PDB file of C-alpha atoms in Angstrom:
ATOM      1  CA  GLU Q   1     -16.748 -43.395  77.868  1.00 79.00           C
ATOM      2  CA  PRO Q   2     -14.710 -41.061  75.781  1.00 84.00           C
ATOM      3  CA  GLU Q   3     -14.336 -37.606  77.188  1.00 94.00           C
ATOM      4  CA  VAL Q   4     -12.657 -34.188  76.534  1.00 97.00           C
ATOM      5  CA  THR Q   5      -9.693 -33.427  78.608  1.00 97.00           C
ATOM      6  CA  GLN Q   6      -7.831 -30.149  79.243  1.00 98.00           C
ATOM      7  CA  THR Q   7      -4.533 -29.133  80.563  1.00 97.00           C
ATOM      8  CA  PRO Q   8      -3.254 -27.539  82.864  1.00 97.00           C
ATOM      9  CA  SER Q   9      -6.215 -27.493  85.225  1.00 97.00           C
ATOM     10  CA  HIS Q  10      -4.719 -24.428  86.632  1.00 97.00           C
ATOM     11  CA  GLN Q  11      -2.478 -21.860  84.946  1.00 97.00           C
ATOM     12  CA  VAL Q  12      -1.255 -18.722  86.652  1.00 98.00           C
ATOM     13  CA  THR Q  13       0.663 -16.080  84.470  1.00 98.00           C
ATOM     14  CA  GLN Q  14       1.993 -12.783  84.779  1.00 98.00           C
ATOM     15  CA  MET Q  15       0.046  -9.989  82.650  1.00 98.00           C
ATOM     16  CA  GLY Q  16       1.623  -9.426  79.234  1.00 97.00           C
ATOM     17  CA  GLN Q  17       2.745 -13.061  79.181  1.00 98.00           C
ATOM     18  CA  GLU Q  18       1.565 -15.722  76.589  1.00 98.00           C
ATOM     19  CA  VAL Q  19      -0.242 -18.771  77.384  1.00 98.00           C
ATOM     20  CA  ILE Q  20      -1.294 -21.833  75.737  1.00 98.00           C
ATOM     21  CA  LEU Q  21      -4.281 -23.933  76.826  1.00 98.00           C
ATOM     22  CA  ARG Q  22      -4.386 -27.396  75.420  1.00 97.00           C
ATOM     23  CA  CYS Q  23      -7.302 -29.705  74.777  1.00 98.00           C
ATOM     24  CA  VAL Q  24      -7.697 -33.283  73.677  1.00 97.00           C
ATOM     25  CA  PRO Q  25     -11.079 -33.590  72.136  1.00 97.00           C
ATOM     26  CA  ILE Q  26     -13.066 -36.995  71.948  1.00 96.00           C
ATOM     27  CA  SER Q  27     -11.263 -38.909  69.221  1.00 92.00           C
ATOM     28  CA  ASN Q  28     -13.627 -39.103  66.369  1.00 91.00           C
ATOM     29  CA  HIS Q  29     -15.230 -35.520  66.831  1.00 93.00           C
ATOM     30  CA  LEU Q  30     -14.699 -33.105  63.917  1.00 92.00           C
ATOM     31  CA  TYR Q  31     -15.896 -29.647  65.261  1.00 94.00           C
ATOM     32  CA  PHE Q  32     -13.899 -28.121  68.234  1.00 95.00           C
ATOM     33  CA  TYR Q  33     -14.797 -25.137  70.351  1.00 97.00           C
ATOM     34  CA  TRP Q  34     -13.306 -22.719  73.038  1.00 98.00           C
ATOM     35  CA  TYR Q  35     -15.683 -21.233  75.624  1.00 98.00           C
ATOM     36  CA  ARG Q  36     -14.720 -19.002  78.629  1.00 97.00           C
ATOM     37  CA  GLN Q  37     -16.753 -18.024  81.684  1.00 97.00           C
ATOM     38  CA  ILE Q  38     -15.543 -15.389  83.913  1.00 96.00           C
ATOM     39  CA  LEU Q  39     -16.237 -16.018  87.506  1.00 94.00           C
ATOM     40  CA  GLY Q  40     -19.714 -15.498  88.552  1.00 91.00           C
ATOM     41  CA  GLN Q  41     -20.798 -14.794  84.996  1.00 93.00           C
ATOM     42  CA  LYS Q  42     -22.410 -16.368  81.763  1.00 94.00           C
ATOM     43  CA  VAL Q  43     -20.449 -18.754  79.467  1.00 95.00           C
ATOM     44  CA  GLU Q  44     -19.158 -17.181  76.479  1.00 96.00           C
ATOM     45  CA  PHE Q  45     -18.650 -18.490  73.085  1.00 96.00           C
ATOM     46  CA  LEU Q  46     -14.892 -17.641  71.751  1.00 97.00           C
ATOM     47  CA  VAL Q  47     -14.249 -19.724  68.543  1.00 96.00           C
ATOM     48  CA  SER Q  48     -15.164 -22.842  66.688  1.00 95.00           C
ATOM     49  CA  PHE Q  49     -12.707 -24.794  64.254  1.00 94.00           C
ATOM     50  CA  TYR Q  50     -13.445 -27.361  61.644  1.00 92.00           C
ATOM     51  CA  ASN Q  51     -11.430 -28.750  58.836  1.00 90.00           C
ATOM     52  CA  ASN Q  52      -8.460 -26.922  60.184  1.00 91.00           C
ATOM     53  CA  GLU Q  53      -9.882 -23.379  59.986  1.00 93.00           C
ATOM     54  CA  ILE Q  54     -11.778 -21.092  62.205  1.00 95.00           C
ATOM     55  CA  SER Q  55     -15.472 -21.560  61.156  1.00 93.00           C
ATOM     56  CA  GLU Q  56     -16.932 -18.786  63.816  1.00 93.00           C
ATOM     57  CA  LYS Q  57     -15.751 -16.528  66.235  1.00 94.00           C
ATOM     58  CA  SER Q  58     -16.703 -14.170  68.766  1.00 95.00           C
ATOM     59  CA  GLU Q  59     -15.906 -10.292  69.312  1.00 95.00           C
ATOM     60  CA  ILE Q  60     -13.874 -11.614  72.224  1.00 96.00           C
ATOM     61  CA  PHE Q  61     -11.693 -13.628  70.037  1.00 97.00           C
ATOM     62  CA  ASP Q  62      -9.585 -10.761  68.855  1.00 94.00           C
ATOM     63  CA  ASP Q  63      -6.139 -10.604  67.451  1.00 95.00           C
ATOM     64  CA  GLN Q  64      -4.653 -11.704  70.629  1.00 96.00           C
ATOM     65  CA  PHE Q  65      -6.341 -15.270  70.519  1.00 98.00           C
ATOM     66  CA  SER Q  66      -5.390 -17.965  67.972  1.00 97.00           C
ATOM     67  CA  VAL Q  67      -6.287 -21.695  67.851  1.00 97.00           C
ATOM     68  CA  GLU Q  68      -4.451 -24.510  66.383  1.00 95.00           C
ATOM     69  CA  ARG Q  69      -4.706 -28.175  65.735  1.00 93.00           C
ATOM     70  CA  PRO Q  70      -1.119 -29.175  65.274  1.00 87.00           C
ATOM     71  CA  ASP Q  71      -1.607 -32.824  65.123  1.00 87.00           C
ATOM     72  CA  GLY Q  72      -4.543 -35.386  65.000  1.00 79.00           C
ATOM     73  CA  SER Q  73      -5.342 -35.333  68.724  1.00 88.00           C
ATOM     74  CA  ASN Q  74      -4.571 -31.700  70.315  1.00 94.00           C
ATOM     75  CA  PHE Q  75      -6.502 -28.405  70.039  1.00 96.00           C
ATOM     76  CA  THR Q  76      -4.955 -25.368  71.523  1.00 97.00           C
ATOM     77  CA  LEU Q  77      -5.903 -21.880  72.457  1.00 98.00           C
ATOM     78  CA  LYS Q  78      -3.105 -19.371  72.450  1.00 98.00           C
ATOM     79  CA  ILE Q  79      -3.031 -15.790  74.118  1.00 98.00           C
ATOM     80  CA  ARG Q  80      -0.602 -13.836  73.108  1.00 96.00           C
ATOM     81  CA  SER Q  81      -0.427 -11.213  75.743  1.00 95.00           C
ATOM     82  CA  THR Q  82      -2.609 -11.892  78.531  1.00 97.00           C
ATOM     83  CA  LYS Q  83      -4.515  -9.042  80.371  1.00 97.00           C
ATOM     84  CA  LEU Q  84      -6.246  -9.082  84.003  1.00 97.00           C
ATOM     85  CA  GLU Q  85      -9.539  -9.123  82.206  1.00 97.00           C
ATOM     86  CA  ASP Q  86      -8.421 -12.861  80.472  1.00 97.00           C
ATOM     87  CA  SER Q  87      -8.578 -14.453  84.014  1.00 98.00           C
ATOM     88  CA  ALA Q  88     -11.642 -16.858  83.573  1.00 98.00           C
ATOM     89  CA  MET Q  89     -12.370 -20.562  83.297  1.00 98.00           C
ATOM     90  CA  TYR Q  90     -11.673 -21.575  79.527  1.00 98.00           C
ATOM     91  CA  PHE Q  91     -13.676 -24.590  78.337  1.00 98.00           C
ATOM     92  CA  CYS Q  92     -12.922 -26.845  75.192  1.00 98.00           C
ATOM     93  CA  ALA Q  93     -15.679 -28.658  73.706  1.00 97.00           C
ATOM     94  CA  SER Q  94     -15.988 -30.974  70.838  1.00 96.00           C
ATOM     95  CA  SER Q  95     -18.751 -32.702  68.775  1.00 93.00           C
ATOM     96  CA  LEU Q  96     -19.339 -34.991  66.186  1.00 91.00           C
ATOM     97  CA  LYS Q  97     -22.888 -33.611  65.034  1.00 83.00           C
ATOM     98  CA  GLY Q  98     -24.923 -31.446  67.087  1.00 86.00           C
ATOM     99  CA  THR Q  99     -24.050 -32.189  70.682  1.00 92.00           C
ATOM    100  CA  GLN Q 100     -21.045 -30.550  72.115  1.00 95.00           C
ATOM    101  CA  TYR Q 101     -19.035 -32.174  74.789  1.00 96.00           C
ATOM    102  CA  PHE Q 102     -17.076 -30.045  77.134  1.00 97.00           C
ATOM    103  CA  GLY Q 103     -13.871 -30.668  79.153  1.00 98.00           C
ATOM    104  CA  PRO Q 104     -13.455 -29.913  82.910  1.00 97.00           C
ATOM    105  CA  GLY Q 105     -11.933 -26.512  82.136  1.00 98.00           C
ATOM    106  CA  THR Q 106      -8.583 -24.506  82.631  1.00 98.00           C
ATOM    107  CA  ARG Q 107      -8.736 -21.926  85.183  1.00 98.00           C
ATOM    108  CA  LEU Q 108      -6.453 -19.075  84.026  1.00 98.00           C
ATOM    109  CA  THR Q 109      -5.240 -16.462  86.512  1.00 98.00           C
ATOM    110  CA  VAL Q 110      -3.593 -13.380  85.143  1.00 98.00           C
ATOM    111  CA  LEU Q 111      -1.721 -11.266  87.790  1.00 97.00           C
TER     112      LEU Q 111
ATOM    113  CA  ASP N   1     -28.386 -12.939  73.785  1.00 73.00           C
ATOM    114  CA  ALA N   2     -29.946 -16.273  74.797  1.00 74.00           C
ATOM    115  CA  LYS N   3     -33.322 -17.131  73.240  1.00 86.00           C
ATOM    116  CA  THR N   4     -34.431 -18.988  76.148  1.00 94.00           C
ATOM    117  CA  THR N   5     -35.689 -17.862  79.564  1.00 95.00           C
ATOM    118  CA  GLN N   6     -35.673 -19.859  82.790  1.00 97.00           C
ATOM    119  CA  PRO N   7     -36.266 -19.147  86.442  1.00 97.00           C
ATOM    120  CA  PRO N   8     -33.177 -18.097  88.343  1.00 97.00           C
ATOM    121  CA  SER N   9     -33.488 -20.475  91.011  1.00 97.00           C
ATOM    122  CA  MET N  10     -35.565 -23.818  92.301  1.00 98.00           C
ATOM    123  CA  ASP N  11     -35.496 -25.783  95.042  1.00 97.00           C
ATOM    124  CA  CYS N  12     -36.327 -29.630  95.250  1.00 97.00           C
ATOM    125  CA  ALA N  13     -36.518 -32.238  97.954  1.00 97.00           C
ATOM    126  CA  GLU N  14     -34.153 -35.125  97.598  1.00 97.00           C
ATOM    127  CA  GLY N  15     -35.845 -38.091  96.167  1.00 97.00           C
ATOM    128  CA  ARG N  16     -38.637 -36.120  94.457  1.00 97.00           C
ATOM    129  CA  ALA N  17     -38.911 -35.212  90.775  1.00 97.00           C
ATOM    130  CA  ALA N  18     -37.270 -31.878  89.886  1.00 98.00           C
ATOM    131  CA  ASN N  19     -39.158 -30.121  86.769  1.00 98.00           C
ATOM    132  CA  LEU N  20     -37.065 -27.386  85.346  1.00 98.00           C
ATOM    133  CA  PRO N  21     -39.248 -25.140  83.056  1.00 97.00           C
ATOM    134  CA  CYS N  22     -37.915 -23.135  79.776  1.00 97.00           C
ATOM    135  CA  ASN N  23     -39.532 -20.980  77.546  1.00 96.00           C
ATOM    136  CA  HIS N  24     -38.174 -20.696  74.253  1.00 94.00           C
ATOM    137  CA  SER N  25     -41.224 -18.719  72.391  1.00 92.00           C
ATOM    138  CA  THR N  26     -38.856 -17.572  69.308  1.00 90.00           C
ATOM    139  CA  ILE N  27     -37.659 -21.070  68.634  1.00 90.00           C
ATOM    140  CA  SER N  28     -37.058 -21.620  64.683  1.00 88.00           C
ATOM    141  CA  GLY N  29     -38.265 -24.883  63.144  1.00 87.00           C
ATOM    142  CA  ASN N  30     -34.788 -26.372  62.641  1.00 87.00           C
ATOM    143  CA  GLU N  31     -33.707 -25.381  66.225  1.00 91.00           C
ATOM    144  CA  TYR N  32     -33.247 -28.268  68.852  1.00 93.00           C
ATOM    145  CA  VAL N  33     -33.788 -27.564  72.513  1.00 95.00           C
ATOM    146  CA  TYR N  34     -30.426 -28.530  74.624  1.00 95.00           C
ATOM    147  CA  TRP N  35     -29.938 -28.909  78.418  1.00 97.00           C
ATOM    148  CA  TYR N  36     -26.610 -28.940  79.993  1.00 97.00           C
ATOM    149  CA  ARG N  37     -25.887 -28.195  83.682  1.00 98.00           C
ATOM    150  CA  GLN N  38     -22.926 -26.995  85.444  1.00 97.00           C
ATOM    151  CA  ILE N  39     -21.904 -28.208  88.983  1.00 95.00           C
ATOM    152  CA  HIS N  40     -19.801 -25.346  90.622  1.00 88.00           C
ATOM    153  CA  SER N  41     -17.193 -24.175  88.004  1.00 82.00           C
ATOM    154  CA  GLN N  42     -16.956 -27.624  86.360  1.00 93.00           C
ATOM    155  CA  GLY N  43     -17.355 -28.045  82.623  1.00 96.00           C
ATOM    156  CA  PRO N  44     -20.878 -27.945  81.250  1.00 97.00           C
ATOM    157  CA  GLN N  45     -22.372 -31.708  81.213  1.00 97.00           C
ATOM    158  CA  TYR N  46     -24.608 -32.505  78.502  1.00 97.00           C
ATOM    159  CA  ILE N  47     -28.107 -33.927  79.555  1.00 97.00           C
ATOM    160  CA  ILE N  48     -30.432 -34.292  76.643  1.00 97.00           C
ATOM    161  CA  HIS N  49     -31.841 -32.540  73.636  1.00 95.00           C
ATOM    162  CA  GLY N  50     -34.967 -32.693  71.463  1.00 95.00           C
ATOM    163  CA  LEU N  51     -36.785 -31.461  68.518  1.00 94.00           C
ATOM    164  CA  LYS N  52     -40.178 -31.970  68.710  1.00 92.00           C
ATOM    165  CA  ASN N  53     -41.086 -35.286  70.544  1.00 88.00           C
ATOM    166  CA  ASN N  54     -40.430 -36.105  74.337  1.00 94.00           C
ATOM    167  CA  GLU N  55     -37.053 -37.705  74.864  1.00 96.00           C
ATOM    168  CA  THR N  56     -35.759 -39.821  77.473  1.00 97.00           C
ATOM    169  CA  ASN N  57     -32.458 -41.037  78.706  1.00 96.00           C
ATOM    170  CA  GLU N  58     -30.684 -42.389  81.822  1.00 95.00           C
ATOM    171  CA  MET N  59     -30.153 -39.077  83.186  1.00 95.00           C
ATOM    172  CA  ALA N  60     -33.720 -37.292  82.663  1.00 97.00           C
ATOM    173  CA  SER N  61     -36.696 -36.752  80.354  1.00 98.00           C
ATOM    174  CA  LEU N  62     -37.418 -33.896  78.233  1.00 98.00           C
ATOM    175  CA  ILE N  63     -41.085 -32.744  77.538  1.00 97.00           C
ATOM    176  CA  ILE N  64     -41.585 -30.290  74.519  1.00 96.00           C
ATOM    177  CA  THR N  65     -45.250 -28.595  74.069  1.00 95.00           C
ATOM    178  CA  GLU N  66     -46.726 -29.143  70.988  1.00 94.00           C
ATOM    179  CA  ASP N  67     -46.069 -25.703  69.953  1.00 94.00           C
ATOM    180  CA  ARG N  68     -42.540 -25.932  70.860  1.00 94.00           C
ATOM    181  CA  LYS N  69     -42.701 -22.754  72.780  1.00 94.00           C
ATOM    182  CA  SER N  70     -41.578 -24.146  75.958  1.00 96.00           C
ATOM    183  CA  SER N  71     -40.017 -27.366  77.522  1.00 97.00           C
ATOM    184  CA  THR N  72     -39.601 -29.057  80.863  1.00 98.00           C
ATOM    185  CA  LEU N  73     -36.463 -31.000  82.064  1.00 98.00           C
ATOM    186  CA  ILE N  74     -37.586 -33.724  84.524  1.00 98.00           C
ATOM    187  CA  LEU N  75     -35.040 -35.225  86.701  1.00 97.00           C
ATOM    188  CA  PRO N  76     -36.970 -38.293  88.110  1.00 96.00           C
ATOM    189  CA  HIS N  77     -35.371 -38.863  91.596  1.00 94.00           C
ATOM    190  CA  ALA N  78     -33.320 -36.012  92.645  1.00 96.00           C
ATOM    191  CA  THR N  79     -30.255 -36.450  94.546  1.00 97.00           C
ATOM    192  CA  LEU N  80     -27.946 -34.073  96.181  1.00 96.00           C
ATOM    193  CA  ARG N  81     -25.287 -34.430  93.421  1.00 95.00           C
ATOM    194  CA  ASP N  82     -28.072 -32.969  90.915  1.00 97.00           C
ATOM    195  CA  THR N  83     -27.624 -29.397  92.664  1.00 97.00           C
ATOM    196  CA  ALA N  84     -26.177 -27.333  89.919  1.00 98.00           C
ATOM    197  CA  VAL N  85     -27.047 -24.872  87.438  1.00 97.00           C
ATOM    198  CA  TYR N  86     -29.203 -26.057  84.526  1.00 98.00           C
ATOM    199  CA  TYR N  87     -29.190 -24.405  80.995  1.00 97.00           C
ATOM    200  CA  CYS N  88     -31.885 -24.381  78.317  1.00 96.00           C
ATOM    201  CA  ILE N  89     -30.335 -23.493  75.094  1.00 94.00           C
ATOM    202  CA  SER N  90     -31.796 -23.565  71.452  1.00 91.00           C
ATOM    203  CA  LYS N  91     -29.668 -24.435  68.755  1.00 89.00           C
ATOM    204  CA  SER N  92     -29.658 -25.203  64.932  1.00 82.00           C
ATOM    205  CA  SER N  93     -29.060 -28.755  64.186  1.00 70.00           C
ATOM    206  CA  ASP N  94     -25.870 -27.669  61.972  1.00 66.00           C
ATOM    207  CA  SER N  95     -23.126 -28.829  63.814  1.00 58.00           C
ATOM    208  CA  ASN N  96     -20.778 -25.921  64.142  1.00 71.00           C
ATOM    209  CA  TYR N  97     -23.062 -23.336  65.340  1.00 83.00           C
ATOM    210  CA  GLN N  98     -22.337 -21.927  68.928  1.00 88.00           C
ATOM    211  CA  LEU N  99     -24.216 -22.594  72.071  1.00 91.00           C
ATOM    212  CA  ILE N 100     -25.493 -19.382  73.445  1.00 88.00           C
ATOM    213  CA  TRP N 101     -25.742 -19.568  77.208  1.00 90.00           C
ATOM    214  CA  GLY N 102     -28.259 -17.712  79.468  1.00 90.00           C
ATOM    215  CA  ALA N 103     -28.201 -17.410  83.214  1.00 92.00           C
ATOM    216  CA  GLY N 104     -29.730 -20.906  83.935  1.00 96.00           C
ATOM    217  CA  THR N 105     -31.827 -22.045  86.553  1.00 98.00           C
ATOM    218  CA  LYS N 106     -29.738 -22.670  89.865  1.00 97.00           C
ATOM    219  CA  LEU N 107     -31.260 -26.071  91.334  1.00 98.00           C
ATOM    220  CA  ILE N 108     -30.652 -26.791  95.019  1.00 98.00           C
ATOM    221  CA  ILE N 109     -31.634 -30.319  96.145  1.00 97.00           C
ATOM    222  CA  LYS N 110     -32.588 -30.370  99.726  1.00 97.00           C
ATOM    223  CA  PRO N 111     -32.058 -33.183 102.084  1.00 95.00           C
TER     224      PRO N 111
END
């Protein structure tokens, strides 16, 4: 069964450094998403992406964040200058129609 | 904020049916009810969704009341591996709308 994959599973970085989180959505899906979950808190929407552009973003998704679909398979989330409060699980999701399917997540730890 | 309300926690004996309630009294006519679960800090796993009619798949059954103000997710024969946080989410049928997550129901299956 097709699934969303994410790499790396765990990323440790120093505050102020740039990180890129990678996702491979399900191959025939058209809509792509990033969510995050700070430890012990709710899952929060960051951004959705369709037809090579952002279709919706939350207040969390400020100028420090960007997304890209550099080729036909990858979908990336870049954080330009990480802060301590960016430490969280980051989940990628994709959908063909309404149902979103999630990857296993990347645990980002900012020191 | 999430437009659904769920009990914070429930217990169920292994092998019995687990019935998880959800209230969505302000659901709009074009909004589906989606159920996901999250085991530990893994990626959310899609379970089932429905609009008006009851739905069943290999994982669960979804019972939606006639007025659509509430629903129940049924895991027919719960196993220890069903221990997870279960989320009920109402979402428009439009594909790229974000999922708005509440706190969910922590379901503990006891041997």
